[in-house]
Coordinates of C-alpha atoms in Angstrom, one line a residue:
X1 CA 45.7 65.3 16.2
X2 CA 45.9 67.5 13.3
X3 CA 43.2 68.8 10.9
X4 CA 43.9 69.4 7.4
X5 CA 43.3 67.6 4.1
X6 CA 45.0 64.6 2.9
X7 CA 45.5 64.0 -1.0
X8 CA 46.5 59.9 -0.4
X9 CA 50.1 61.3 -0.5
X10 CA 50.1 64.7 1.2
X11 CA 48.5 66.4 4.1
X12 CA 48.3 69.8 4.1
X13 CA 47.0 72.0 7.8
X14 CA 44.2 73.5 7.5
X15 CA 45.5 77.2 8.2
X16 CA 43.1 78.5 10.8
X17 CA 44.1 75.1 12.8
X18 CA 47.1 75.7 12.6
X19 CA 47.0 79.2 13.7
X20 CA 44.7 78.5 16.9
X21 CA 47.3 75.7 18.3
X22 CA 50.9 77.0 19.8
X23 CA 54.0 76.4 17.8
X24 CA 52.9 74.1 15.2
X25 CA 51.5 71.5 18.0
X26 CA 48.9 69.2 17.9
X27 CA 45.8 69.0 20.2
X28 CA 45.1 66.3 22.6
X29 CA 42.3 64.1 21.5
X30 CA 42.3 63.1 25.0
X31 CA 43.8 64.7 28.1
X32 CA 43.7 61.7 30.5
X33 CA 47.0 59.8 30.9
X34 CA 45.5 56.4 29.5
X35 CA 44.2 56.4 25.7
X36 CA 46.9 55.3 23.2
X37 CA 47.2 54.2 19.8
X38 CA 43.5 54.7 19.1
X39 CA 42.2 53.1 15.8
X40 CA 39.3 53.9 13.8
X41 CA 37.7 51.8 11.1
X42 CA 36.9 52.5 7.3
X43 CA 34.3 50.1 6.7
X44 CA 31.4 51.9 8.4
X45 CA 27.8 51.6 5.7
X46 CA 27.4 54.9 3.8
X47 CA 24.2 54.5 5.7
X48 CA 25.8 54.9 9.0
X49 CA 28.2 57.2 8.2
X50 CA 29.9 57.9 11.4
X51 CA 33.6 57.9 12.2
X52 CA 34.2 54.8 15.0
X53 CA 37.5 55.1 17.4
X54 CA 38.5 52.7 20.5
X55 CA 42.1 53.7 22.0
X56 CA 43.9 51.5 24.2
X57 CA 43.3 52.5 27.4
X58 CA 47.3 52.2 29.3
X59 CA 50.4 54.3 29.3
X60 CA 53.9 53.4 28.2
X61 CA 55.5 55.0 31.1
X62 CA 53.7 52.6 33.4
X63 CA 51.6 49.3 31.5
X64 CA 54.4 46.7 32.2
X65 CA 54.2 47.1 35.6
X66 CA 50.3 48.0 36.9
X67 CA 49.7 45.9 39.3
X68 CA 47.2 42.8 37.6
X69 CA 48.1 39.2 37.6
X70 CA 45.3 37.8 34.6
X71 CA 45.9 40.6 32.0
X72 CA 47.0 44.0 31.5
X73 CA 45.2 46.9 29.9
X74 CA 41.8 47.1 28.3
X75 CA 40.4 49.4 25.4
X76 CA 38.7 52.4 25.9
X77 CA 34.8 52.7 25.5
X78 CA 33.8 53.2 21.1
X79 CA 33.6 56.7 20.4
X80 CA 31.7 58.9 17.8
X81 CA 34.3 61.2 16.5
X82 CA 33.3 64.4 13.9
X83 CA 34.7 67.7 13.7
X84 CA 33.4 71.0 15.1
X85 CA 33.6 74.5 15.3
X86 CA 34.5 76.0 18.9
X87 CA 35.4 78.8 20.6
X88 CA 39.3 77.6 19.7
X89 CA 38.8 76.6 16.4
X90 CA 37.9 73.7 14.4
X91 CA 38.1 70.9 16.8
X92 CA 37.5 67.3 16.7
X93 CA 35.0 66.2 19.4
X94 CA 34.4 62.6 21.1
X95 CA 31.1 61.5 22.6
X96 CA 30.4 57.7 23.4
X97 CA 28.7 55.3 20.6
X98 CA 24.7 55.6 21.5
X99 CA 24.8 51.6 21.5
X100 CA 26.1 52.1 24.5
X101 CA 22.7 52.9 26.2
X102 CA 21.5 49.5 25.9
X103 CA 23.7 49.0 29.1
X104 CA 21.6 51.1 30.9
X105 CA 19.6 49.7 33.8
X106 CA 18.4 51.3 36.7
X107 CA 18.0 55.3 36.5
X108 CA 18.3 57.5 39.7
X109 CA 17.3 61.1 39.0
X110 CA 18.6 64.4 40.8
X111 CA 16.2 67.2 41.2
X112 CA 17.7 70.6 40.4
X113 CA 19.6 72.0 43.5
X114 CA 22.5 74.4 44.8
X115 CA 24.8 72.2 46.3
X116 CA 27.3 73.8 48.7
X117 CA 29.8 71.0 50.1
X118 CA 29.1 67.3 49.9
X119 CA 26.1 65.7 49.3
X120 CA 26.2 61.8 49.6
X121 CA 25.1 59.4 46.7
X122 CA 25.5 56.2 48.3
X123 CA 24.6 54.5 50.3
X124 CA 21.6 56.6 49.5
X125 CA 21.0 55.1 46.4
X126 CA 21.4 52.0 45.4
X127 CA 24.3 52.7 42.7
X128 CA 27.6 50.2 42.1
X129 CA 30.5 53.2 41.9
X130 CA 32.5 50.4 39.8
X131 CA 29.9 50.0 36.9
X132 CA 28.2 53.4 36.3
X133 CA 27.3 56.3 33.9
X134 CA 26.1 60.0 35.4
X135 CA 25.0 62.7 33.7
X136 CA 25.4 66.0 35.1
X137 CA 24.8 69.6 33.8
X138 CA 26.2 72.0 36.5
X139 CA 26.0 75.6 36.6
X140 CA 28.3 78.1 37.8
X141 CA 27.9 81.8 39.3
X142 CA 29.7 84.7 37.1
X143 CA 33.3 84.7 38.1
X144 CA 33.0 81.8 40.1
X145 CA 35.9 80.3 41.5
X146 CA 34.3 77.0 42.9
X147 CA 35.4 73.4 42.3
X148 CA 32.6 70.7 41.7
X149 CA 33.8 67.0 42.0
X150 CA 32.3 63.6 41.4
X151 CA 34.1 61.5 44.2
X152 CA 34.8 57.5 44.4
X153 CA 35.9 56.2 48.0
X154 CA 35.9 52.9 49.6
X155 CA 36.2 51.3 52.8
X156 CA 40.0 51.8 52.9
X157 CA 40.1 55.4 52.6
X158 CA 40.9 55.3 48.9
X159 CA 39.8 57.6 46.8
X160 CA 39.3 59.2 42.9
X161 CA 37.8 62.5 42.1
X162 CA 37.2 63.9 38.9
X163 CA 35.5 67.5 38.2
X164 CA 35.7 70.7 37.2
X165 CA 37.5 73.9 38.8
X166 CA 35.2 77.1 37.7
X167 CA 38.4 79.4 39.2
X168 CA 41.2 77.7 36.9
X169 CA 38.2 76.7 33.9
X170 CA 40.0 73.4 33.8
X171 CA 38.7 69.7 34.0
X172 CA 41.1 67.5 36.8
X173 CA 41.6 63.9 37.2
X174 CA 43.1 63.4 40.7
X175 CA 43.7 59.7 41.4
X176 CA 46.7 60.4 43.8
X177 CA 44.8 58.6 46.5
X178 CA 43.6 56.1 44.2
X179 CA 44.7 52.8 45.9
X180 CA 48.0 51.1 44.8
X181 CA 50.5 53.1 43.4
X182 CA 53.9 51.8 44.6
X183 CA 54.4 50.2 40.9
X184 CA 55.4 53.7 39.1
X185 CA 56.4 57.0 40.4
X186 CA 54.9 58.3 36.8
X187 CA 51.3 57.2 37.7
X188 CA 49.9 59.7 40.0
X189 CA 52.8 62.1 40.5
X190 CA 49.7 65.0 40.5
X191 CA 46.2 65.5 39.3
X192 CA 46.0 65.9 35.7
X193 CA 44.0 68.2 33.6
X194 CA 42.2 70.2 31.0
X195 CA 41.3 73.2 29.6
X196 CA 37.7 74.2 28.6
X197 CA 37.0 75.9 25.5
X198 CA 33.5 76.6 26.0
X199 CA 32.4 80.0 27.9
X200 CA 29.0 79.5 29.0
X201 CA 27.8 78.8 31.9
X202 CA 26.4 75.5 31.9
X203 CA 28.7 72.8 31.6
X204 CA 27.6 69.3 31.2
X205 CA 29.8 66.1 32.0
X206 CA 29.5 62.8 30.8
X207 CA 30.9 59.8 32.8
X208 CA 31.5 56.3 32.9
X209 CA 33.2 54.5 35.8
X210 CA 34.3 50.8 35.6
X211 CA 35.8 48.7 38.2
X212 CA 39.4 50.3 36.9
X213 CA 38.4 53.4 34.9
X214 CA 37.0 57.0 34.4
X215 CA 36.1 57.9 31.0
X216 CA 34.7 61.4 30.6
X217 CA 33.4 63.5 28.2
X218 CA 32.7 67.0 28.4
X219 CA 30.6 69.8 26.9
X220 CA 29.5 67.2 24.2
X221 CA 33.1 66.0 23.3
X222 CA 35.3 69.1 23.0
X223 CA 36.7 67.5 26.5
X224 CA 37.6 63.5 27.1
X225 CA 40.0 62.5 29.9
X226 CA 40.3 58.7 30.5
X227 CA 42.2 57.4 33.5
X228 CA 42.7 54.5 35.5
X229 CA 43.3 53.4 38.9
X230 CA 43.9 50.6 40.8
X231 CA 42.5 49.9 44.3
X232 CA 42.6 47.3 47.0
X233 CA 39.3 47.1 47.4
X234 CA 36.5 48.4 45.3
X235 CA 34.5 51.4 45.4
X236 CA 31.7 51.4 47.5
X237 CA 30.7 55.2 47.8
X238 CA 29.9 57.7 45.6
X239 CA 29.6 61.4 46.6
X240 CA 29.0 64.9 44.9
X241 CA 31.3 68.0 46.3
X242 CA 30.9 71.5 45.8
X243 CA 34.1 73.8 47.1
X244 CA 35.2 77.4 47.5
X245 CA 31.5 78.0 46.9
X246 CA 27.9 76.9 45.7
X247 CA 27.3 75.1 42.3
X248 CA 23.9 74.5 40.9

């Protein structure tokens, strides 16, 4: 995306956008691999007011060939989008539609910990990995360079990890042991990732897992990475991982 102002014939970049991006680039609205061709509707009530988006939630280099038999591809999760000041600039942030909370059922709540290593959700808890939303505000130690992961396995030995590493300040994706991924060399060539803007030192992260999906959102929308994955069976576990050192 761009930010700038549009006459109804000509846009015109804001300058301090474009003087925080590199070269005259855009910035991703999403950094995951699998939100396309988003659309956003103009008919929201004055009395509403916000700015609705859904993308399309596949990838050219791969959607004719993911391995499903009934359909292929669903949309992304409705998003909230509105523009912000950050530590890069102006910036337009994504966080998930509050309707969504209606979904909500049962609630399992953390107590506030250091975690060093893993620290076993399920079968703990009695949480479905393939139809769930976890809220997490994580806190690092100055000039950290340990990795926190939210991890999905199943009985196979596949796996997906999403997370941030404190030592690179990036988000990841890693679904390169995800299940099935003999239909494209493009899928899951590596793990994919993002930048942080933000420099303090707590961090939240806001995800949704579906049978096929990770959707997350990141310091209240500055970051959203959506991926999918395709397993033999589903996910049965869940686990938190602190690396390379303790994360609160």
């Amino acid at each position: 995306y761009f930010v700038g102002d549009f006459d109804g014939k000509t846009f015109t970049l804001d300058p301090d956008f474009a003087s925080s991006v590199q070269n005259g680039k855009g910035v991703w609205l999403d950094w995951g691999r699998d939100n396309y061709a988003g659309v956003t509707w103009s008919d929201i009530p004055k009395s509403d007011g916000r700015r609705l988006f859904m993308g399309w939630m596949s990838n050219w280099d791969y959607a004719q060939v993911v391995p499903t038999k009934r359909w292929r591809s669903a949309m992304t999760l409705p998003r909230a989008l509105a523009l912000r000041e950050t530590n890069a600039g102006l910036r337009l942030v994504s966080q998930p539609v509050k309707e969504l909370e209606t979904l909500r059922k049962g609630v399992v709540v953390f107590s506030s910990q250091s975690l060093d290593g893993p620290l076993y959700v399920s079968p703990k808890y009695d949480l479905d990995p393939a139809g769930l939303e976890v809220l997490l505000e994580l806190e690092f130690p100055d000039n950290a360079a340990s990795s926190f992961a939210v991890v999905l396995t199943n009985a196979d030995g596949e796996e997906y990890r999403v997370g941030f590493d404190a030592g690179s300040n990036e988000f990841f994706s890693d679904r390169t042991r995800s299940g099935d991924l003999r239909f494209s060399d493009k899928f899951a060539l590596k793990r994919h990732v993002a930048p942080r803007s933000r420099k303090d030192k707590t961090l939240k992260m806001h995800l949704f897992f579906d049978v096929a999906s990770c959707e997350l959102f990141a310091d209240g929308g500055e970051t959203a990475m959506t991926d999918i994955y395709f397993l033999t069976k589903k996910f049965s576990r869940i686990r938190f991982e602190s690396f390379n050192g303790a994360v609160n």
